[in-house]
């Protein structure tokens, strides 16, 4: 079962199934679950252009640290939006291998940043999500 603070790798069809998030897997922190409802926050390796261009208004930058997170490189956690689903299940094998979750302190920082000015909750197209992730199953 995937729970709050768990980190999974998956492809997300956003903004469309042919965009970058759908073509390659990214890490997502589970913000929370309620029955079959899941909400995820996107993580991606911090790139030089992100330091000069305002891609996100709210974010948390986190250095790789196995005691805190499963990231292999410094990572930007996008706190402007979450991705939500309600009719799919996530296989345990989607969890990151080196560490399956983030520490409580990092999770709290992400939640605080999400609620700083509010965030967009994006409902994922579940049919497309299922078609690009073999470890995501219909509810």
Tab-separated table of C-alpha atoms in Angstrom:
chain	number	residue	atom	x	y	z
A	1	UNK	CA	0.000	0.000	0.000
A	2	UNK	CA	1.220	3.493	-0.815
A	3	UNK	CA	0.956	5.943	2.094
A	4	UNK	CA	1.710	9.596	2.833
A	5	UNK	CA	5.478	10.320	2.638
A	6	UNK	CA	6.112	7.334	0.307
A	7	UNK	CA	8.000	8.132	-2.888
A	8	UNK	CA	7.072	6.358	-6.111
A	9	UNK	CA	8.352	6.467	-9.688
A	10	UNK	CA	5.725	6.721	-12.406
A	11	UNK	CA	4.822	8.439	-15.657
A	12	UNK	CA	2.023	11.011	-15.530
A	13	UNK	CA	0.073	12.040	-18.662
A	14	UNK	CA	0.316	15.785	-17.994
A	15	UNK	CA	-0.429	18.091	-19.660
A	16	UNK	CA	-0.893	15.354	-22.280
A	17	UNK	CA	0.184	11.772	-22.830
A	18	UNK	CA	2.937	12.908	-25.213
A	19	UNK	CA	4.573	15.384	-22.791
A	20	UNK	CA	7.761	14.875	-20.778
A	21	UNK	CA	6.048	13.681	-17.579
A	22	UNK	CA	4.375	10.903	-19.564
A	23	UNK	CA	7.420	9.848	-21.582
A	24	UNK	CA	9.831	9.271	-18.688
A	25	UNK	CA	9.209	8.326	-15.088
A	26	UNK	CA	9.621	10.951	-12.392
A	27	UNK	CA	9.514	10.645	-8.614
A	28	UNK	CA	6.363	11.676	-6.762
A	29	UNK	CA	5.867	12.064	-3.022
A	30	UNK	CA	2.509	10.812	-1.808
A	31	UNK	CA	0.856	13.805	-0.114
A	32	UNK	CA	-1.903	11.613	1.240
A	33	UNK	CA	-4.455	8.894	0.660
A	34	UNK	CA	-8.080	8.403	1.564
A	35	UNK	CA	-9.410	5.037	0.465
A	36	UNK	CA	-8.736	4.937	-3.276
A	37	UNK	CA	-8.012	8.691	-3.469
A	38	UNK	CA	-4.337	9.570	-3.850
A	39	UNK	CA	-2.546	12.891	-4.162
A	40	UNK	CA	1.087	13.231	-5.320
A	41	UNK	CA	3.701	15.993	-5.473
A	42	UNK	CA	6.210	15.934	-8.364
A	43	UNK	CA	9.961	15.805	-7.806
A	44	UNK	CA	12.655	16.335	-10.415
A	45	UNK	CA	16.401	16.785	-10.515
A	46	UNK	CA	17.287	20.445	-10.036
A	47	UNK	CA	18.603	21.786	-13.335
A	48	UNK	CA	20.628	25.001	-13.892
A	49	UNK	CA	17.820	26.745	-15.811
A	50	UNK	CA	15.549	26.352	-12.771
A	51	UNK	CA	17.824	28.676	-10.821
A	52	UNK	CA	17.393	31.575	-13.261
A	53	UNK	CA	13.859	31.050	-14.610
A	54	UNK	CA	10.800	31.073	-12.385
A	55	UNK	CA	9.284	27.682	-13.199
A	56	UNK	CA	7.573	27.220	-9.812
A	57	UNK	CA	6.344	29.821	-7.338
A	58	UNK	CA	6.485	27.397	-4.436
A	59	UNK	CA	8.991	24.596	-4.132
A	60	UNK	CA	11.383	22.821	-1.805
A	61	UNK	CA	14.945	22.105	-2.947
A	62	UNK	CA	16.426	19.053	-1.258
A	63	UNK	CA	19.966	17.685	-1.427
A	64	UNK	CA	20.476	13.948	-1.890
A	65	UNK	CA	20.625	12.404	1.604
A	66	UNK	CA	19.643	8.781	2.291
A	67	UNK	CA	18.767	9.710	5.895
A	68	UNK	CA	16.085	12.113	4.570
A	69	UNK	CA	15.075	11.030	1.060
A	70	UNK	CA	15.642	8.558	-1.803
A	71	UNK	CA	16.983	11.203	-4.206
A	72	UNK	CA	20.280	10.596	-6.021
A	73	UNK	CA	20.806	14.296	-6.881
A	74	UNK	CA	19.640	17.666	-5.570
A	75	UNK	CA	15.912	17.688	-6.284
A	76	UNK	CA	13.236	20.346	-6.702
A	77	UNK	CA	9.848	19.425	-5.241
A	78	UNK	CA	7.098	21.353	-7.076
A	79	UNK	CA	4.646	22.720	-4.507
A	80	UNK	CA	2.494	24.656	-6.991
A	81	UNK	CA	0.367	21.609	-7.829
A	82	UNK	CA	-0.508	18.052	-6.942
A	83	UNK	CA	-1.682	15.183	-9.115
A	84	UNK	CA	-4.706	13.262	-7.879
A	85	UNK	CA	-6.375	9.971	-8.748
A	86	UNK	CA	-9.423	8.218	-7.358
A	87	UNK	CA	-9.948	4.984	-9.279
A	88	UNK	CA	-6.531	3.309	-9.497
A	89	UNK	CA	-4.233	1.287	-7.260
A	90	UNK	CA	-0.462	1.598	-7.034
A	91	UNK	CA	1.767	-1.466	-6.754
A	92	UNK	CA	4.328	-1.495	-3.917
A	93	UNK	CA	7.045	-2.031	-6.545
A	94	UNK	CA	6.611	1.614	-7.622
A	95	UNK	CA	8.258	2.726	-4.362
A	96	UNK	CA	11.844	3.908	-4.630
A	97	UNK	CA	14.367	1.189	-3.805
A	98	UNK	CA	17.096	2.917	-1.780
A	99	UNK	CA	14.558	4.415	0.602
A	100	UNK	CA	10.761	4.144	0.184
A	101	UNK	CA	9.823	7.521	1.678
A	102	UNK	CA	10.895	10.990	2.786
A	103	UNK	CA	11.570	11.914	6.403
A	104	UNK	CA	8.898	13.667	8.463
A	105	UNK	CA	10.776	17.002	8.445
A	106	UNK	CA	10.952	17.119	4.636
A	107	UNK	CA	7.308	16.028	4.330
A	108	UNK	CA	6.273	18.815	6.737
A	109	UNK	CA	8.280	21.364	4.693
A	110	UNK	CA	6.511	20.252	1.497
A	111	UNK	CA	3.054	20.451	3.096
A	112	UNK	CA	3.832	23.912	4.503
A	113	UNK	CA	4.947	25.135	1.063
A	114	UNK	CA	1.853	23.624	-0.638
A	115	UNK	CA	-0.441	25.534	1.697
A	116	UNK	CA	1.560	28.819	1.636
A	117	UNK	CA	-0.654	30.303	-1.098
A	118	UNK	CA	-2.727	27.271	-2.032
A	119	UNK	CA	-2.000	24.922	-4.922
A	120	UNK	CA	-3.647	23.484	-8.005
A	121	UNK	CA	-5.021	19.963	-7.649
A	122	UNK	CA	-4.795	18.330	-11.067
A	123	UNK	CA	-7.003	15.314	-11.703
A	124	UNK	CA	-5.006	12.796	-13.733
A	125	UNK	CA	-6.557	11.089	-16.759
A	126	UNK	CA	-6.607	7.577	-15.276
A	127	UNK	CA	-7.138	5.763	-18.584
A	128	UNK	CA	-3.943	7.322	-19.917
A	129	UNK	CA	-2.154	6.764	-16.583
A	130	UNK	CA	-2.977	3.041	-16.762
A	131	UNK	CA	-1.799	2.815	-20.372
A	132	UNK	CA	1.719	4.098	-19.589
A	133	UNK	CA	2.345	2.466	-16.159
A	134	UNK	CA	2.126	-1.326	-15.918
A	135	UNK	CA	2.289	-1.226	-12.084
A	136	UNK	CA	-0.758	1.033	-11.795
A	137	UNK	CA	-4.002	-0.951	-11.906
A	138	UNK	CA	-7.680	-0.114	-12.232
A	139	UNK	CA	-9.368	0.376	-8.853
